[in-house]
mmCIF file of C-alpha atoms in Angstrom:
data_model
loop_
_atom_site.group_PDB
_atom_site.id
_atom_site.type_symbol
_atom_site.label_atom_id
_atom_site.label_comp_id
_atom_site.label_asym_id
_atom_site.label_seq_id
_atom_site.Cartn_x
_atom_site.Cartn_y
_atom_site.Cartn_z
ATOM 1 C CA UNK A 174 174.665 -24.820 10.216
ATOM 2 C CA UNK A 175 177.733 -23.008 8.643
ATOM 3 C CA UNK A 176 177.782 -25.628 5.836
ATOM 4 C CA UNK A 177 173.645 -24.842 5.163
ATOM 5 C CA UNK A 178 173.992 -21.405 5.315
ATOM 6 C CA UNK A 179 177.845 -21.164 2.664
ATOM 7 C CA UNK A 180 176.337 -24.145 0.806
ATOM 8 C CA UNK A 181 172.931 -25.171 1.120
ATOM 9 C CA UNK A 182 170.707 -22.027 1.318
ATOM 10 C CA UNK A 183 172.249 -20.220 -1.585
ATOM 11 C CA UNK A 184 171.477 -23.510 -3.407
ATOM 12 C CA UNK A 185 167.667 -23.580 -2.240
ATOM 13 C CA UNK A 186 167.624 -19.502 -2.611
ATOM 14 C CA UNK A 187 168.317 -19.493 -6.068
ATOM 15 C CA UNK A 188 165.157 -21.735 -7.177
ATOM 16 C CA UNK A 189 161.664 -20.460 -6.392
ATOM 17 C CA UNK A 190 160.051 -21.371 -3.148
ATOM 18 C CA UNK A 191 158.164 -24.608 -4.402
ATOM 19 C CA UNK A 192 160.911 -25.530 -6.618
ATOM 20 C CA UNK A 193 162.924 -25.621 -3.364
ATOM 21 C CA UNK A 194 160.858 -27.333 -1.279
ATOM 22 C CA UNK A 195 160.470 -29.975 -3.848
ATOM 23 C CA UNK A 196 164.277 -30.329 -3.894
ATOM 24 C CA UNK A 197 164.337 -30.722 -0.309
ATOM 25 C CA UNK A 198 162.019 -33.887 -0.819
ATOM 26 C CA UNK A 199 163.498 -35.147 -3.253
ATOM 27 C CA UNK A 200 166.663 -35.274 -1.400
ATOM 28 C CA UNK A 201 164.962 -36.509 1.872
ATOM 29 C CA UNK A 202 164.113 -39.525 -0.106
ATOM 30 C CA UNK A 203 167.506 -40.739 -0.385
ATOM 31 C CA UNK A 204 168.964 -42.859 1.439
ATOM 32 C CA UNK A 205 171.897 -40.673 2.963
ATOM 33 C CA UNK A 206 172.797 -40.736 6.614
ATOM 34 C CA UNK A 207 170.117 -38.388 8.178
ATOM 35 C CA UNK A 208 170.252 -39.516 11.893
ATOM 36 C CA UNK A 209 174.723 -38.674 11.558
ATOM 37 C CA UNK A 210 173.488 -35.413 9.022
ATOM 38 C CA UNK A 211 170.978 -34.251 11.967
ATOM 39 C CA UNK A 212 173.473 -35.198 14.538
ATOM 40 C CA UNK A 213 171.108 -34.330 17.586
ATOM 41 C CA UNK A 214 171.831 -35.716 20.736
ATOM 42 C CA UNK A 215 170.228 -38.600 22.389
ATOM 43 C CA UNK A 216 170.270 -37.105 25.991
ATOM 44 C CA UNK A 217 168.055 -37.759 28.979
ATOM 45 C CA UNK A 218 167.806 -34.015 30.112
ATOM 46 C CA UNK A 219 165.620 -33.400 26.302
ATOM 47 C CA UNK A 220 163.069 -36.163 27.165
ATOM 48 C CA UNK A 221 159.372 -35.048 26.746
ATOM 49 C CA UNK A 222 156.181 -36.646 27.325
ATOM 50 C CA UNK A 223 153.145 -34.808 24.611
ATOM 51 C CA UNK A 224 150.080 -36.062 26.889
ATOM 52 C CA UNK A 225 151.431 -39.400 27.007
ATOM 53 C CA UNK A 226 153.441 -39.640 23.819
ATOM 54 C CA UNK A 227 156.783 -40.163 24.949
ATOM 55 C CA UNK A 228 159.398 -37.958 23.021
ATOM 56 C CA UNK A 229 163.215 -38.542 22.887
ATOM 57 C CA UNK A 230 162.972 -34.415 22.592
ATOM 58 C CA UNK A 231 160.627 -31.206 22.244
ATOM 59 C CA UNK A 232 161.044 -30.097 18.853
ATOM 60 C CA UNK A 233 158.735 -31.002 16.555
ATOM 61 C CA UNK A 234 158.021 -30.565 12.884
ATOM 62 C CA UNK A 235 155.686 -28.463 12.198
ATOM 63 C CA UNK A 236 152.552 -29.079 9.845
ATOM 64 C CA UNK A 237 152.533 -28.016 5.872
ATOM 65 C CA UNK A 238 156.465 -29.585 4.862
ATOM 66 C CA UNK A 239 155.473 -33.045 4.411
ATOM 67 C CA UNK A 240 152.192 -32.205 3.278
ATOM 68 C CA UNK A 241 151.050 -35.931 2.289
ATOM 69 C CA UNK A 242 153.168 -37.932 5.086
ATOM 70 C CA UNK A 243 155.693 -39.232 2.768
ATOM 71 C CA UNK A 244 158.904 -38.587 4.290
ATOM 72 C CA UNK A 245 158.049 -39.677 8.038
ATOM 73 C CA UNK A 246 161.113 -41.797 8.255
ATOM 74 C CA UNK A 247 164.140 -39.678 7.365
ATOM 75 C CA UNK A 248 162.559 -36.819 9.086
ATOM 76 C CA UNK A 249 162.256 -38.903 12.428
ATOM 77 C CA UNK A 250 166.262 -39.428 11.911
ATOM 78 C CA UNK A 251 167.253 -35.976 11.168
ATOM 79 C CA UNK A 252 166.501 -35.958 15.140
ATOM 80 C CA UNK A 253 162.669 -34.067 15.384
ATOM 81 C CA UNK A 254 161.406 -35.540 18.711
ATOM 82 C CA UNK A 255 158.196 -35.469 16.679
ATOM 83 C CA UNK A 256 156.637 -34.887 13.055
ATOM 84 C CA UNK A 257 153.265 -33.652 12.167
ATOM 85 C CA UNK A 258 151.885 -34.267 8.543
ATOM 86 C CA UNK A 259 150.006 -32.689 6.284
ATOM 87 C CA UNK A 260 147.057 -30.685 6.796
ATOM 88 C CA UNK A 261 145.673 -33.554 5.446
ATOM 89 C CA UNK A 262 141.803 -33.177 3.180
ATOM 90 C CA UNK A 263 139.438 -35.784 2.545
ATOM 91 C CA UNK A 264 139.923 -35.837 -0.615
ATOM 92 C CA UNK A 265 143.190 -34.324 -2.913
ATOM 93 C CA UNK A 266 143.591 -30.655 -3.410
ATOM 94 C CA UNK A 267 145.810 -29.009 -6.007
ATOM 95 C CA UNK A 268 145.910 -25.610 -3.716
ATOM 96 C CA UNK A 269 145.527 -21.843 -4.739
ATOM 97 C CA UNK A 270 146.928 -20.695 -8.588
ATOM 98 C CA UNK A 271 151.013 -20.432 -8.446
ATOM 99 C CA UNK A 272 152.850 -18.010 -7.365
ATOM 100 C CA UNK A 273 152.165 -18.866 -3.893
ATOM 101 C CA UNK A 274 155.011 -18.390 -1.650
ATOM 102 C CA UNK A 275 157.212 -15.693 -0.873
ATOM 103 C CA UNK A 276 160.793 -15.431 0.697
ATOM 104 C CA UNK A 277 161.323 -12.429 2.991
ATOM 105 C CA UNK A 278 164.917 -13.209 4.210
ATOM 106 C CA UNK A 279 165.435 -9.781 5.371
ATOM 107 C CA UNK A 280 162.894 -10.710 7.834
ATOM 108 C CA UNK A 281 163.839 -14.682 8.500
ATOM 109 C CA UNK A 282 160.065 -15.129 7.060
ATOM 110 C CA UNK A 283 157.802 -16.635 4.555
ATOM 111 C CA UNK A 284 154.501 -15.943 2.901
ATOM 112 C CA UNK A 285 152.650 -18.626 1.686
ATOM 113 C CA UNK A 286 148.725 -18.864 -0.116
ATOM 114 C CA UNK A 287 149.390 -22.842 -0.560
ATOM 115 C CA UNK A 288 146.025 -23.250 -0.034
ATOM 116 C CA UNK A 289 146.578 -26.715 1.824
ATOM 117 C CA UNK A 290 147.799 -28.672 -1.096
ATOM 118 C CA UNK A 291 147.776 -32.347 -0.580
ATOM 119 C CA UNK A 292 147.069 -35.720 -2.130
ATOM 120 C CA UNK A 293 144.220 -36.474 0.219
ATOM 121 C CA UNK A 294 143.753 -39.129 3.320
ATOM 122 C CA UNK A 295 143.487 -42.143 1.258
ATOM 123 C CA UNK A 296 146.934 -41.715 0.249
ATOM 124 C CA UNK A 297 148.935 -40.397 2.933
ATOM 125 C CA UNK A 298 147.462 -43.728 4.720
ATOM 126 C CA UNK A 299 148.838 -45.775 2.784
ATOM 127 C CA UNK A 300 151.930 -44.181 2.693
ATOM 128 C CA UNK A 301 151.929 -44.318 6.632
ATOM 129 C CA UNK A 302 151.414 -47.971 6.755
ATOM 130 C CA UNK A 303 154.372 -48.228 4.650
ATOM 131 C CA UNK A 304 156.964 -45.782 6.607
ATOM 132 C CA UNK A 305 159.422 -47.310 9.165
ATOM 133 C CA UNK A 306 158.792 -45.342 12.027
ATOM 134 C CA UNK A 307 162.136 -43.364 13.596
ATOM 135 C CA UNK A 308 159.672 -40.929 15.757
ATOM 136 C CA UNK A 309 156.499 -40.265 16.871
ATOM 137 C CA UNK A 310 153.877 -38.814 14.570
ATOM 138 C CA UNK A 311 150.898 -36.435 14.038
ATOM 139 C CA UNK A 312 148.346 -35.994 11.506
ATOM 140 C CA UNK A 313 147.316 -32.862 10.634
ATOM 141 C CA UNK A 314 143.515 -32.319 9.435
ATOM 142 C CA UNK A 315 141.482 -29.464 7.892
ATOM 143 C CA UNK A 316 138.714 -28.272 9.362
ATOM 144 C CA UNK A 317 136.773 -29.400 6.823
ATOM 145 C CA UNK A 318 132.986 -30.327 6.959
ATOM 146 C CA UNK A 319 132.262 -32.550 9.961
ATOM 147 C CA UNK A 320 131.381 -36.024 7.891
ATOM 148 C CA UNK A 321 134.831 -35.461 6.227
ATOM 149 C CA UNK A 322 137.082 -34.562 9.194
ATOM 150 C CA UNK A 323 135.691 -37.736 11.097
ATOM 151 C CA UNK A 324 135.838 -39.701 7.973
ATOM 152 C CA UNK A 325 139.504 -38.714 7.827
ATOM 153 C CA UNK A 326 140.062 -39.245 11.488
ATOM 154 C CA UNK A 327 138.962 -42.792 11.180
ATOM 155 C CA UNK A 328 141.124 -43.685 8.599
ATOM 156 C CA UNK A 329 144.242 -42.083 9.729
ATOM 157 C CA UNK A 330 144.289 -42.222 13.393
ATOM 158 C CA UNK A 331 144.930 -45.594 14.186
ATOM 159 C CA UNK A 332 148.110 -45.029 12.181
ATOM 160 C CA UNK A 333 149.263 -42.163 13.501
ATOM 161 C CA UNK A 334 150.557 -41.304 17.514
ATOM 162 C CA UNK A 335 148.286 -38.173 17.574
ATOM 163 C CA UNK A 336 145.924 -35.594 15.456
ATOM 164 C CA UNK A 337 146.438 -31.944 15.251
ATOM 165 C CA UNK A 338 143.412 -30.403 14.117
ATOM 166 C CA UNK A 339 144.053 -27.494 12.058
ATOM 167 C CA UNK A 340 141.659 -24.622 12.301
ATOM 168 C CA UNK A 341 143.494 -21.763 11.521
ATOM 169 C CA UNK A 342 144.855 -21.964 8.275
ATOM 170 C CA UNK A 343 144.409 -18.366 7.043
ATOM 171 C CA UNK A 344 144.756 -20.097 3.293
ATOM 172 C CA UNK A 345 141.451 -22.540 3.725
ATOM 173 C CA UNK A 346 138.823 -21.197 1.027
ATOM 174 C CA UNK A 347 135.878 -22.212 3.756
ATOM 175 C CA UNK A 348 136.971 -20.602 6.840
ATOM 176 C CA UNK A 349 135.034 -16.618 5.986
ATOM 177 C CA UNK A 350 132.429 -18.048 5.133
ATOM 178 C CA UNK A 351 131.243 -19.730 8.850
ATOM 179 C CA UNK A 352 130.860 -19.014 12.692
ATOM 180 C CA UNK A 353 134.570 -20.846 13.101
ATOM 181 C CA UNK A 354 134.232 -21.395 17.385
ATOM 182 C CA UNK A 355 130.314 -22.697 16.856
ATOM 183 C CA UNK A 356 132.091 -25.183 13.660
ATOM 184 C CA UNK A 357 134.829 -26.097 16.539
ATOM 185 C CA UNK A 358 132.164 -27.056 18.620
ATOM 186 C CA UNK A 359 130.708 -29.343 16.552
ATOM 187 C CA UNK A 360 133.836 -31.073 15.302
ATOM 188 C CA UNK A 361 134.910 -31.917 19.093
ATOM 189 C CA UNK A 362 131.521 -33.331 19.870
ATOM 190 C CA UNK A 363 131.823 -36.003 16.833
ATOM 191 C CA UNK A 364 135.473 -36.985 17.141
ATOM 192 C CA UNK A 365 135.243 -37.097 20.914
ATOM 193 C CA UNK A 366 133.051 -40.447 21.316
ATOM 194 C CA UNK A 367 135.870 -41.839 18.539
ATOM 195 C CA UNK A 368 139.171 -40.935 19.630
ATOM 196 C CA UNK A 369 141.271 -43.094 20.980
ATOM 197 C CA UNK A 370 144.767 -41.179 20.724
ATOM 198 C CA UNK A 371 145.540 -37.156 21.919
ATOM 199 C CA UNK A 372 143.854 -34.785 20.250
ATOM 200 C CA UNK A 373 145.766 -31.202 19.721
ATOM 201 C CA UNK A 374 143.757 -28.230 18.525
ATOM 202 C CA UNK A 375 146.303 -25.984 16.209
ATOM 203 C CA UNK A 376 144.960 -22.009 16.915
ATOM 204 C CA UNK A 377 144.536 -19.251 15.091
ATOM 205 C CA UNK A 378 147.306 -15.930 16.362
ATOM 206 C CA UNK A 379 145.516 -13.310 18.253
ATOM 207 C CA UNK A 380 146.591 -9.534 18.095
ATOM 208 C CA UNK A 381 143.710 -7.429 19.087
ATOM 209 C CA UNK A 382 141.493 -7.818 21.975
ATOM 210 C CA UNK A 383 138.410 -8.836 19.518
ATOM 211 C CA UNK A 384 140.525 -11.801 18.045
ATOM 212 C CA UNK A 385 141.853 -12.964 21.707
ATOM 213 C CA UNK A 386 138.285 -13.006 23.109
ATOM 214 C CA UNK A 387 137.723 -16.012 20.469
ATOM 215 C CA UNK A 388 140.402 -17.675 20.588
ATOM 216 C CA UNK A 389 140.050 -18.202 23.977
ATOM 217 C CA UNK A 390 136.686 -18.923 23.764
ATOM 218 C CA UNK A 391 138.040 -21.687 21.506
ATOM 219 C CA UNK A 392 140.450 -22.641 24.262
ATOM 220 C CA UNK A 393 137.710 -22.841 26.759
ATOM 221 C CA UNK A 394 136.092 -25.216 24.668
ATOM 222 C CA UNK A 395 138.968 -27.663 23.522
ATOM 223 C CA UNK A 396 139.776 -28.139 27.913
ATOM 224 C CA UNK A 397 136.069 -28.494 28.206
ATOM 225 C CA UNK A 398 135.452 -30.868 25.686
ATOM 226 C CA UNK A 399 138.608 -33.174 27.535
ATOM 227 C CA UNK A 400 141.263 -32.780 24.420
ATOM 228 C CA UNK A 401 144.592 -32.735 25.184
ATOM 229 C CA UNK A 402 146.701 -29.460 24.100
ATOM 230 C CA UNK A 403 146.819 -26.831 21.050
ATOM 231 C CA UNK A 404 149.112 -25.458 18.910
ATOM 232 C CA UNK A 405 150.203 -22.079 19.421
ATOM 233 C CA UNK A 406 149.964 -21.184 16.342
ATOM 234 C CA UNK A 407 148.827 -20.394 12.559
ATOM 235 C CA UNK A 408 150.113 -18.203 10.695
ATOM 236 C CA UNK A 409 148.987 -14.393 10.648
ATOM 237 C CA UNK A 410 147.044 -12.930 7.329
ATOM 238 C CA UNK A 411 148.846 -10.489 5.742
ATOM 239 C CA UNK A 412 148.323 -8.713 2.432
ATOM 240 C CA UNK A 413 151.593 -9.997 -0.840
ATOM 241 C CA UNK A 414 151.257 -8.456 -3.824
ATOM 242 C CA UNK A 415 153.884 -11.247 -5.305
ATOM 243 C CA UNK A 416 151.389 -14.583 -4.961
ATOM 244 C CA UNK A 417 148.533 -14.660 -7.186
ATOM 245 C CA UNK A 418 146.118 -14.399 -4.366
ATOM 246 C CA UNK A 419 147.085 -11.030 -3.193
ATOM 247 C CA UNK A 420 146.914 -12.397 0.714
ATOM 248 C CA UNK A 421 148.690 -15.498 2.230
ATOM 249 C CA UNK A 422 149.912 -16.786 6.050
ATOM 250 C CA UNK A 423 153.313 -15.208 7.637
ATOM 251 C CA UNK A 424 155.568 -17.488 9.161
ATOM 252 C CA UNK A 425 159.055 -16.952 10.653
ATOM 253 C CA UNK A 426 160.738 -14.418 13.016
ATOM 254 C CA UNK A 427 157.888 -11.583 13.184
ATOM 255 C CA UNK A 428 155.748 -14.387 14.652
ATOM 256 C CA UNK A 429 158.414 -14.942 17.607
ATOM 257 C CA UNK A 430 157.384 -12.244 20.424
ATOM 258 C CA UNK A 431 153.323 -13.347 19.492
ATOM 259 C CA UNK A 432 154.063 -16.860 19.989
ATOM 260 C CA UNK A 433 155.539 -15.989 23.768
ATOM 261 C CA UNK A 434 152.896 -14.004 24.628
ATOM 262 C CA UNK A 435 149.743 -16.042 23.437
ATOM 263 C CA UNK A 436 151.529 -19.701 24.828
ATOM 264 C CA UNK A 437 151.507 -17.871 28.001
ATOM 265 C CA UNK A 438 148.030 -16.524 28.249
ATOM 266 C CA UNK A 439 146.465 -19.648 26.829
ATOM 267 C CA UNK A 440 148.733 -21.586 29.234
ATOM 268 C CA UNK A 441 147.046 -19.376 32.144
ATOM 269 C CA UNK A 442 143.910 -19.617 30.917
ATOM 270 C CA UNK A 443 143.315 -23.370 30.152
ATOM 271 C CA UNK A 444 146.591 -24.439 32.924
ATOM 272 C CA UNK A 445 145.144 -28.329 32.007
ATOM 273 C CA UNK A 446 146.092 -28.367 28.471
ATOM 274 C CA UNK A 447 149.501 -29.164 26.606
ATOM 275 C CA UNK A 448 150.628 -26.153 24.666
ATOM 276 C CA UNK A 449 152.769 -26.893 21.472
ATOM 277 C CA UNK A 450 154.729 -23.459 20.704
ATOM 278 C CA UNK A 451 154.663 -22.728 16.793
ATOM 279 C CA UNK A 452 155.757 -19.271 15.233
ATOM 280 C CA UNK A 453 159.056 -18.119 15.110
ATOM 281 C CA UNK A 454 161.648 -20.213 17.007
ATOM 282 C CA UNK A 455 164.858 -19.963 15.144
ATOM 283 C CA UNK A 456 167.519 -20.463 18.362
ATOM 284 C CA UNK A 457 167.501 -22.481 21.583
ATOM 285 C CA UNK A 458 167.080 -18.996 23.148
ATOM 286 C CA UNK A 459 163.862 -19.059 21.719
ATOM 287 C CA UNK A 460 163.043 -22.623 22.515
ATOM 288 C CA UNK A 461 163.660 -21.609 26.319
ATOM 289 C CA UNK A 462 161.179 -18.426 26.094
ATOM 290 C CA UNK A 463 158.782 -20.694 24.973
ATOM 291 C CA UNK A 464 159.090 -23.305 27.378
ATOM 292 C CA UNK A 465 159.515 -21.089 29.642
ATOM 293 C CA UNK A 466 156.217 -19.042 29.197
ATOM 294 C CA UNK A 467 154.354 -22.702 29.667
ATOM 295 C CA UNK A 468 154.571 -25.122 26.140
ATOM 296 C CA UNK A 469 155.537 -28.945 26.334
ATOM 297 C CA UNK A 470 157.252 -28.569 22.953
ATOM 298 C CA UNK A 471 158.096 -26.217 20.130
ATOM 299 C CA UNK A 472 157.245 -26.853 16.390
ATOM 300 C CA UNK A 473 159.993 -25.399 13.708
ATOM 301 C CA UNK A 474 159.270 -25.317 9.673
ATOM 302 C CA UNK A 475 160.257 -21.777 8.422
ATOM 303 C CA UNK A 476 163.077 -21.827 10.964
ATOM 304 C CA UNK A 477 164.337 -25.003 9.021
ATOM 305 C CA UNK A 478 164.312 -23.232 5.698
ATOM 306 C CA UNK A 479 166.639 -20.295 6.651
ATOM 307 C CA UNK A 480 169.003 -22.411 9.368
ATOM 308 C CA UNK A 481 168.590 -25.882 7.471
ATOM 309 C CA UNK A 482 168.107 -29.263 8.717
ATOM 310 C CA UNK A 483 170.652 -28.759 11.845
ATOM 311 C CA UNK A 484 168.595 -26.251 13.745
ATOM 312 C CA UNK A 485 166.904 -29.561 15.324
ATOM 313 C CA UNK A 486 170.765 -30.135 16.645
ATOM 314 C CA UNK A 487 171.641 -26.712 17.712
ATOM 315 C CA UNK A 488 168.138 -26.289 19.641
ATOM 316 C CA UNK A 489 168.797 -29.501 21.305
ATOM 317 C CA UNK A 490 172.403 -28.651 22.108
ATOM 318 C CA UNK A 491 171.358 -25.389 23.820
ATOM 319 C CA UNK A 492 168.820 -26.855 25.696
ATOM 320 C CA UNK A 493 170.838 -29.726 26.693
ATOM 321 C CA UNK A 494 173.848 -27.120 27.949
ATOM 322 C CA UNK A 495 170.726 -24.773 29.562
ATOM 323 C CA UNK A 496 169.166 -27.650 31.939
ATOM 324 C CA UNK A 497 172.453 -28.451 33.039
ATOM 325 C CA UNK A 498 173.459 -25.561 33.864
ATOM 326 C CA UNK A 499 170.492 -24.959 36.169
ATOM 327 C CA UNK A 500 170.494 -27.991 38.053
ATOM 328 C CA UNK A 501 172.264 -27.254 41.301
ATOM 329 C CA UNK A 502 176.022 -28.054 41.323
ATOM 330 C CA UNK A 503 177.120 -31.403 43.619
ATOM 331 C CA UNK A 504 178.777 -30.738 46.850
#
């Protein structure tokens, strides 16, 4: 971490956002020593089971760095007990007009209007059936009309461990435009008769009392429907001048206290489903809070950006060094 933040960040910092983020793929495909780079420990006290996908350890990837699954293999040996690709379209998109991401590293956050960029199903496919596999691995699909998202659940599941639907992308240009829990409802009763692997739901944040009433109506009908878990969750709409859309999704830090709080109501409200934490978790502190308040796992993306690839290590390390310290001491 102390080499990242001296070296590496001031590096990344100095491009813009995309230009960094394509560096950071560019460099994940080489063929360096990720698993001794990650250096995360292979310890029985981290092991996880995701509704029956058995995980070395709970931190995941989150959806929207490796947009088109490319990078599935050095990612699995940086030490993630778990990556999820995309959000993944039926067809390509090129995403919302550049500039569309914003640094706010006073605030350990991003901005982004990406717009789910991404080279479509088709492709990431065959770019799955390619990867050597170093850890388990979800799919990440738009919410997109219902012939397209079962189209693309067809083609990709089989080759994947698990799909995370994504219905909460503040950046998807069809989402105002449609009653979201009634389009929910219709894209669990087609994939359910087809699915064959879990099935996670990724949320939308809730602040006011308007926008939890509806996401737990949505909750209510993923444990209804008999999927396995959500993600908890999407970024939060805010209003940024600096990207050419004027609006975009905040990730990071401000997310953190919101992530606690909404894995533990949803948690208490639907006590049968697996709750992935996402928003936020920086530290293994955080980690804890979150598995504390009732999630299986935690997902990290903008955490990686600010801490760097070794954040998977130093969560691990504190979590490791937390469950031994509670287990009672031999007499």
């Amino acid at each position: 971490m102390e080499l990242y933040r001296r070296l590496g960040r001031p590096l990344f910092f100095v491009l813009p956002p995309e230009g960094a983020h394509h560096l950071a793929l560019d460099l994940l495909r080489l063929p360096l020593p990720w698993r001794r780079i990650g250096g995360v420990p292979d310890d029985p006290a981290l092991r996880a089971d995701l509704a029956g996908i058995p995980l070395r350890n709970p931190v995941g990837l989150a959806a929207g760095f490796d947009k088109s699954s490319r990078l599935v293999t050095a990612l699995g040996e940086i030490g993630f007990g778990y990556v999820v690709t995309g959000t993944l379209t039926r067809n390509p998109r090129t995403g919302n007009a550049k500039p569309r991401i914003v640094r706010h590293p006073e605030d350990l956050a991003i901005v982004n209007s990406m717009g789910l960029p991404n080279r479509g199903a088709a492709y990431a496919a065959r770019r799955l059936m390619k990867a050597r596999r170093t850890a388990p691995v979800l799919v990440s699909l738009a919410d997109e009309e219902v012939e397209d998202v079962v189209a693309c659940h067809m083609l990709l599941e089989p080759l994947a461990d698990g799909i995370e639907l994504n219905v909460s992308s503040p950046n998807a240009p069809w989402r105002k435009e449609r009653d979201n829990v009634e389009h929910l409802r219709r894209l669990l009763e087609a994939l359910q008769p087809r699915r064959r692997k879990p099935l996670f739901v990724k949320m939308p944040p809730f602040r006011t009392d308007e926008e939890r009433e509806r996401a737990l109506a949505m909750v209510r009908l993923i444990a209804d429907a008999g999927m396995q878990g959500v993600t908890c969750s999407n970024t939060i709409p805010v209003e940024e001048p600096r990207v050419r859309k004027g609006s975009g999704g905040l990730s990071g830090k401000p997310l953190f206290d919101d992530t606690v709080r909404i894995v533990g109501e949803v948690h208490r409200a639907a006590p049968s489903l697996v709750v992935n934490a996402c928003g936020g978790v920086f530290t293994a502190e955080d980690a804890l809070a979150c598995l504390g308040a009732g999630a299986t796992t935690v997902q990290v993306y903008t955490g990686m950006i600010y801490r760097g690839p070794q954040i998977v290590r130093e969560l691990c390390e504190g979590l490791v060094a937390a469950r031994r310290s509670a287990q009672p001491s031999a007499r």
